[in-house]
Amino acid sequence: MIKTELSILIPTYNDVCIDLVRGLAKQCMAVKRLRYHILVADDGSTDPAVIEANQAINGILNCSYVLRGVNCGRAITRNWLAYQARHEWLLFIDADMSLERDDFIQRYVEEDEEGGLLYGGYVVKGDEKEWKGNLRFRYEKKEEPKHTAEQREEHPYQDFHTSNFLIMRRHYVENLLDARFKHYGYEDVLFGKVLQQKFIPIIHIDNPVAFARFEDNEHFVAKMEEGMRTLYEFRDELSGYSRLIDKKEKLERHHLLPVVRHIFNICKRHWRANLCGNNPSLFVFKLYKIGYYCSLHQRQDSGKQEQ
């Protein structure tokens, strides 16, 4: 189905995305008979230099940069963008991504989505020498083979991220991201579950954006911890849609949960120091992540025993 109108929606927080917007606008102008608007919503950025740089977006044809003032979180900001959108089709892109293909917009415009959501995926860019001590880069490169369209199609509703997807405005507004997700992580997983329950297909295609900016190790570990707390908070609703929850339940069935928590409590400082250091281990990251998540259940289990 050829699409004739498109709203490109970009939530940003302390990310300069002027180059991304310029590239998208250039591609949109090259598509015949396409009416488009690019809307960037600043979710309470705290860096004045970022805000000043992004103000230039307002000078690009059919592009707008709006300062929201207060940090509301990724779910609420994306929902706000959808309500402000001018056109029938919505293309969501994260501000820290960059364009990988010259025909990125053309591919989405011409793809037959069969009334569902199109997810284009992402690829990992960056010089391995430059980023060799960066945990996020190491992790993303290791996981990259799992992000092909063929791999994602095996679990279409679980292997979906909000970094790069196209959807009809009607479908999105009727199935908004859950506004309870105030902190980092997993709002996209629950969104995938909602779409499956509504029989709205998620179609995986090879139309990636590029991920080439990686936070330092300390911030990445803190973000992972925040994500684990979000997963724990919504564990009942995300059950069956998270591999980490599946692993925790398997450990519980084999009566290994106390052992995992005990080891984590002993090793967590050493493991975290490794992950925040100059030579982080992906194996330690895996251990720390499952250990951190399992430790969040400790207080709940202790309360049950006291009762």
GROMACS .gro file of C-alpha atoms in nm:
model
  307
    1MET     CA    1   0.000   0.000   0.000
    2ILE     CA    2   0.145   0.335  -0.106
    3LYS     CA    3   0.116   0.586   0.178
    4THR     CA    4   0.058   0.950   0.087
    5GLU     CA    5   0.092   1.113   0.430
    6LEU     CA    6   0.332   1.055   0.714
    7SER     CA    7   0.402   1.199   1.058
    8ILE     CA    8   0.752   1.122   1.185
    9LEU     CA    9   0.757   1.140   1.564
   10ILE     CA   10   1.082   1.167   1.762
   11PRO     CA   11   1.094   1.178   2.142
   12THR     CA   12   1.422   1.318   2.273
   13TYR     CA   13   1.591   1.370   2.606
   14ASN     CA   14   1.935   1.534   2.609
   15ASP     CA   15   2.004   1.410   2.255
   16VAL     CA   16   2.094   1.640   1.964
   17CYS     CA   17   1.894   1.503   1.670
   18ILE     CA   18   1.924   1.782   1.412
   19ASP     CA   19   2.121   1.561   1.169
   20LEU     CA   20   1.862   1.285   1.197
   21VAL     CA   21   1.580   1.530   1.123
   22ARG     CA   22   1.763   1.681   0.826
   23GLY     CA   23   1.824   1.335   0.680
   24LEU     CA   24   1.462   1.233   0.726
   25ALA     CA   25   1.333   1.557   0.574
   26LYS     CA   26   1.560   1.511   0.273
   27GLN     CA   27   1.431   1.158   0.216
   28CYS     CA   28   1.068   1.267   0.258
   29MET     CA   29   1.108   1.543   0.000
   30ALA     CA   30   1.242   1.286  -0.246
   31VAL     CA   31   0.926   1.073  -0.223
   32LYS     CA   32   0.667   1.187  -0.478
   33ARG     CA   33   0.328   1.304  -0.352
   34LEU     CA   34   0.419   1.245   0.014
   35ARG     CA   35   0.275   1.490   0.265
   36TYR     CA   36   0.487   1.478   0.577
   37HIS     CA   37   0.558   1.647   0.906
   38ILE     CA   38   0.843   1.574   1.148
   39LEU     CA   39   0.768   1.648   1.512
   40VAL     CA   40   1.034   1.630   1.783
   41ALA     CA   41   0.917   1.636   2.146
   42ASP     CA   42   1.176   1.730   2.406
   43ASP     CA   43   1.095   1.538   2.724
   44GLY     CA   44   1.244   1.786   2.970
   45SER     CA   45   1.608   1.793   2.855
   46THR     CA   46   1.846   1.935   3.116
   47ASP     CA   47   2.137   2.024   2.884
   48PRO     CA   48   2.103   2.382   2.751
   49ALA     CA   49   2.347   2.310   2.467
   50VAL     CA   50   2.128   2.024   2.344
   51ILE     CA   51   1.816   2.239   2.356
   52GLU     CA   52   1.986   2.521   2.169
   53ALA     CA   53   2.115   2.286   1.897
   54ASN     CA   54   1.773   2.125   1.849
   55GLN     CA   55   1.601   2.464   1.813
   56ALA     CA   56   1.737   2.468   1.458
   57ILE     CA   57   1.482   2.196   1.374
   58ASN     CA   58   1.214   2.466   1.361
   59GLY     CA   59   1.394   2.619   1.065
   60ILE     CA   60   1.358   2.306   0.851
   61LEU     CA   61   1.056   2.282   0.620
   62ASN     CA   62   0.769   2.080   0.771
   63CYS     CA   63   0.961   2.019   1.094
   64SER     CA   64   0.884   2.123   1.452
   65TYR     CA   65   1.069   2.104   1.783
   66VAL     CA   66   0.855   2.134   2.095
   67LEU     CA   67   0.987   2.178   2.447
   68ARG     CA   68   0.766   1.983   2.687
   69GLY     CA   69   0.942   2.127   2.992
   70VAL     CA   70   0.890   1.840   3.236
   71ASN     CA   71   1.033   1.490   3.205
   72CYS     CA   72   0.728   1.262   3.170
   73GLY     CA   73   0.891   0.942   3.048
   74ARG     CA   74   0.901   0.760   2.717
   75ALA     CA   75   0.546   0.624   2.715
   76ILE     CA   76   0.367   0.951   2.790
   77THR     CA   77   0.586   1.145   2.546
   78ARG     CA   78   0.516   0.903   2.261
   79ASN     CA   79   0.144   0.914   2.335
   80TRP     CA   80   0.153   1.294   2.330
   81LEU     CA   81   0.332   1.285   1.995
   82ALA     CA   82   0.063   1.057   1.850
   83TYR     CA   83  -0.214   1.293   1.957
   84GLN     CA   84  -0.029   1.589   1.802
   85ALA     CA   85   0.039   1.406   1.473
   86ARG     CA   86  -0.110   1.563   1.163
   87HIS     CA   87  -0.121   1.260   0.936
   88GLU     CA   88  -0.265   0.910   0.910
   89TRP     CA   89   0.059   0.715   0.938
   90LEU     CA   90   0.296   0.747   1.232
   91LEU     CA   91   0.666   0.665   1.215
   92PHE     CA   92   0.836   0.661   1.556
   93ILE     CA   93   1.215   0.692   1.570
   94ASP     CA   94   1.441   0.736   1.873
   95ALA     CA   95   1.648   1.053   1.878
   96ASP     CA   96   1.979   0.874   1.934
   97MET     CA   97   1.948   0.676   1.612
   98SER     CA   98   2.087   0.768   1.270
   99LEU     CA   99   1.987   0.677   0.916
  100GLU     CA  100   2.140   0.365   0.768
  101ARG     CA  101   1.966   0.351   0.429
  102ASP     CA  102   1.909   0.614   0.163
  103ASP     CA  103   1.568   0.460   0.087
  104PHE     CA  104   1.456   0.430   0.451
  105ILE     CA  105   1.141   0.643   0.407
  106GLN     CA  106   1.068   0.506   0.060
  107ARG     CA  107   1.074   0.151   0.197
  108TYR     CA  108   0.819   0.230   0.468
  109VAL     CA  109   0.595   0.423   0.228
  110GLU     CA  110   0.580   0.136  -0.020
  111GLU     CA  111   0.567  -0.159   0.224
  112ASP     CA  112   0.237  -0.346   0.251
  113GLU     CA  113   0.166  -0.356   0.625
  114GLU     CA  114  -0.167  -0.549   0.601
  115GLY     CA  115  -0.322  -0.327   0.866
  116GLY     CA  116  -0.057  -0.392   1.128
  117LEU     CA  117   0.261  -0.245   1.268
  118LEU     CA  118   0.589  -0.246   1.077
  119TYR     CA  119   0.912  -0.276   1.274
  120GLY     CA  120   1.232  -0.210   1.081
  121GLY     CA  121   1.489  -0.299   1.348
  122TYR     CA  122   1.831  -0.148   1.405
  123VAL     CA  123   2.197  -0.220   1.338
  124VAL     CA  124   2.496  -0.145   1.560
  125LYS     CA  125   2.763   0.089   1.426
  126GLY     CA  126   3.091   0.200   1.577
  127ASP     CA  127   3.465   0.138   1.573
  128GLU     CA  128   3.554  -0.160   1.791
  129LYS     CA  129   3.886   0.000   1.888
  130GLU     CA  130   3.714   0.320   1.992
  131TRP     CA  131   3.444   0.141   2.194
  132LYS     CA  132   3.633  -0.171   2.308
  133GLY     CA  133   3.590  -0.093   2.679
  134ASN     CA  134   3.228   0.016   2.644
  135LEU     CA  135   2.980  -0.232   2.793
  136ARG     CA  136   2.681  -0.111   2.591
  137PHE     CA  137   2.873  -0.147   2.264
  138ARG     CA  138   2.993  -0.496   2.356
  139TYR     CA  139   2.645  -0.602   2.458
  140GLU     CA  140   2.473  -0.465   2.146
  141LYS     CA  141   2.731  -0.620   1.911
  142LYS     CA  142   2.687  -0.960   2.076
  143GLU     CA  143   2.308  -0.936   2.051
  144GLU     CA  144   2.306  -0.800   1.695
  145PRO     CA  145   2.266  -1.140   1.520
  146LYS     CA  146   1.935  -1.181   1.705
  147HIS     CA  147   1.797  -0.861   1.553
  148THR     CA  148   1.761  -0.969   1.191
  149ALA     CA  149   1.409  -0.961   1.050
  150GLU     CA  150   1.413  -1.340   1.022
  151GLN     CA  151   1.508  -1.385   1.387
  152ARG     CA  152   1.256  -1.129   1.507
  153GLU     CA  153   0.976  -1.296   1.312
  154GLU     CA  154   1.012  -1.607   1.530
  155HIS     CA  155   0.871  -1.412   1.827
  156PRO     CA  156   0.711  -1.109   1.660
  157TYR     CA  157   0.536  -0.964   1.964
  158GLN     CA  158   0.826  -1.011   2.208
  159ASP     CA  159   1.108  -0.898   1.977
  160PHE     CA  160   0.974  -0.549   1.911
  161HIS     CA  161   1.119  -0.214   2.018
  162THR     CA  162   0.985   0.139   1.987
  163SER     CA  163   1.307   0.272   1.832
  164ASN     CA  164   1.183   0.240   1.472
  165PHE     CA  165   0.827   0.145   1.382
  166LEU     CA  166   0.539   0.250   1.158
  167ILE     CA  167   0.173   0.225   1.255
  168MET     CA  168  -0.163   0.373   1.157
  169ARG     CA  169  -0.257   0.660   1.387
  170ARG     CA  170  -0.591   0.494   1.460
  171HIS     CA  171  -0.426   0.171   1.577
  172TYR     CA  172  -0.185   0.357   1.801
  173VAL     CA  173  -0.438   0.592   1.961
  174GLU     CA  174  -0.668   0.299   2.034
  175ASN     CA  175  -0.380   0.107   2.199
  176LEU     CA  176  -0.163   0.370   2.366
  177LEU     CA  177   0.158   0.289   2.548
  178ASP     CA  178   0.079   0.231   2.915
  179ALA     CA  179   0.124   0.566   3.093
  180ARG     CA  180   0.208   0.388   3.420
  181PHE     CA  181   0.556   0.326   3.280
  182LYS     CA  182   0.732   0.631   3.420
  183HIS     CA  183   1.081   0.481   3.429
  184TYR     CA  184   1.309   0.309   3.181
  185GLY     CA  185   1.218  -0.015   3.011
  186TYR     CA  186   0.951  -0.263   2.902
  187GLU     CA  187   0.669  -0.034   2.792
  188ASP     CA  188   0.730  -0.167   2.439
  189VAL     CA  189   0.698  -0.528   2.561
  190LEU     CA  190   0.357  -0.462   2.713
  191PHE     CA  191   0.257  -0.275   2.396
  192GLY     CA  192   0.345  -0.587   2.195
  193LYS     CA  193   0.127  -0.795   2.426
  194VAL     CA  194  -0.167  -0.555   2.382
  195LEU     CA  195  -0.136  -0.569   2.003
  196GLN     CA  196  -0.132  -0.948   2.011
  197GLN     CA  197  -0.446  -0.951   2.224
  198LYS     CA  198  -0.612  -0.717   1.972
  199PHE     CA  199  -0.498  -0.936   1.678
  200ILE     CA  200  -0.299  -0.650   1.527
  201PRO     CA  201   0.002  -0.806   1.354
  202ILE     CA  202   0.360  -0.689   1.406
  203ILE     CA  203   0.542  -0.736   1.077
  204HIS     CA  204   0.922  -0.743   1.089
  205ILE     CA  205   1.111  -0.606   0.791
  206ASP     CA  206   1.473  -0.525   0.714
  207ASN     CA  207   1.465  -0.144   0.725
  208PRO     CA  208   1.698  -0.055   1.011
  209VAL     CA  209   1.818   0.264   1.168
  210ALA     CA  210   2.171   0.275   1.307
  211PHE     CA  211   2.262   0.272   1.674
  212ALA     CA  212   2.601   0.438   1.712
  213ARG     CA  213   2.598   0.634   2.040
  214PHE     CA  214   2.676   0.444   2.358
  215GLU     CA  215   2.655   0.576   2.712
  216ASP     CA  216   2.940   0.513   2.956
  217ASN     CA  217   2.944   0.194   3.161
  218GLU     CA  218   2.820   0.350   3.485
  219HIS     CA  219   2.512   0.497   3.316
  220PHE     CA  220   2.439   0.177   3.123
  221VAL     CA  221   2.451  -0.035   3.438
  222ALA     CA  222   2.224   0.213   3.617
  223LYS     CA  223   1.983   0.203   3.322
  224MET     CA  224   1.980  -0.177   3.331
  225GLU     CA  225   1.904  -0.171   3.704
  226GLU     CA  226   1.620   0.072   3.643
  227GLY     CA  227   1.487  -0.159   3.373
  228MET     CA  228   1.495  -0.452   3.614
  229ARG     CA  229   1.294  -0.255   3.868
  230THR     CA  230   1.040  -0.173   3.597
  231LEU     CA  231   1.021  -0.540   3.500
  232TYR     CA  232   0.965  -0.636   3.863
  233GLU     CA  233   0.692  -0.374   3.904
  234PHE     CA  234   0.500  -0.506   3.602
  235ARG     CA  235   0.604  -0.872   3.633
  236ASP     CA  236   0.249  -1.009   3.641
  237GLU     CA  237   0.146  -0.833   3.320
  238LEU     CA  238   0.474  -0.913   3.142
  239SER     CA  239   0.480  -1.282   3.232
  240GLY     CA  240   0.519  -1.488   2.915
  241TYR     CA  241   0.668  -1.189   2.730
  242SER     CA  242   1.002  -1.164   2.910
  243ARG     CA  243   1.282  -1.420   2.889
  244LEU     CA  244   1.416  -1.293   3.220
  245ILE     CA  245   1.089  -1.367   3.396
  246ASP     CA  246   1.095  -1.713   3.237
  247LYS     CA  247   1.447  -1.772   3.373
  248LYS     CA  248   1.349  -1.656   3.720
  249GLU     CA  249   1.046  -1.888   3.723
  250LYS     CA  250   1.263  -2.179   3.609
  251LEU     CA  251   1.508  -2.113   3.893
  252GLU     CA  252   1.214  -2.100   4.132
  253ARG     CA  253   1.077  -2.435   4.012
  254HIS     CA  254   1.416  -2.594   4.076
  255HIS     CA  255   1.441  -2.429   4.421
  256LEU     CA  256   1.752  -2.237   4.312
  257LEU     CA  257   1.627  -1.885   4.371
  258PRO     CA  258   1.772  -1.854   4.725
  259VAL     CA  259   2.109  -1.978   4.595
  260VAL     CA  260   2.114  -1.720   4.314
  261ARG     CA  261   2.024  -1.438   4.552
  262HIS     CA  262   2.287  -1.549   4.804
  263ILE     CA  263   2.560  -1.552   4.539
  264PHE     CA  264   2.445  -1.214   4.408
  265ASN     CA  265   2.453  -1.058   4.754
  266ILE     CA  266   2.811  -1.180   4.801
  267CYS     CA  267   2.938  -1.084   4.456
  268LYS     CA  268   2.733  -0.780   4.355
  269ARG     CA  269   2.990  -0.515   4.451
  270HIS     CA  270   3.271  -0.696   4.272
  271TRP     CA  271   3.054  -0.764   3.967
  272ARG     CA  272   2.933  -0.405   3.948
  273ALA     CA  273   3.289  -0.275   3.977
  274ASN     CA  274   3.384  -0.496   3.682
  275LEU     CA  275   3.091  -0.373   3.472
  276CYS     CA  276   3.170  -0.008   3.544
  277GLY     CA  277   3.542  -0.056   3.479
  278ASN     CA  278   3.754  -0.048   3.165
  279ASN     CA  279   3.722  -0.416   3.072
  280PRO     CA  280   3.365  -0.524   3.149
  281SER     CA  281   3.267  -0.888   3.107
  282LEU     CA  282   2.947  -0.979   2.922
  283PHE     CA  283   2.931  -1.299   3.127
  284VAL     CA  284   2.939  -1.094   3.448
  285PHE     CA  285   2.674  -0.864   3.300
  286LYS     CA  286   2.448  -1.164   3.244
  287LEU     CA  287   2.502  -1.286   3.600
  288TYR     CA  288   2.450  -0.940   3.749
  289LYS     CA  289   2.130  -0.884   3.554
  290ILE     CA  290   1.957  -1.207   3.658
  291GLY     CA  291   2.092  -1.172   4.011
  292TYR     CA  292   1.967  -0.816   4.043
  293TYR     CA  293   1.622  -0.910   3.918
  294CYS     CA  294   1.597  -1.214   4.148
  295SER     CA  295   1.709  -1.002   4.445
  296LEU     CA  296   1.408  -0.774   4.393
  297HIS     CA  297   1.185  -1.068   4.485
  298GLN     CA  298   1.368  -1.124   4.813
  299ARG     CA  299   1.163  -0.871   5.013
  300GLN     CA  300   0.838  -1.015   4.876
  301ASP     CA  301   0.941  -1.370   4.967
  302SER     CA  302   1.053  -1.258   5.314
  303GLY     CA  303   0.712  -1.100   5.371
  304LYS     CA  304   0.539  -1.426   5.281
  305GLN     CA  305   0.754  -1.618   5.530
  306GLU     CA  306   0.672  -1.371   5.812
  307GLN     CA  307   0.300  -1.419   5.746
   0.00000   0.00000   0.00000
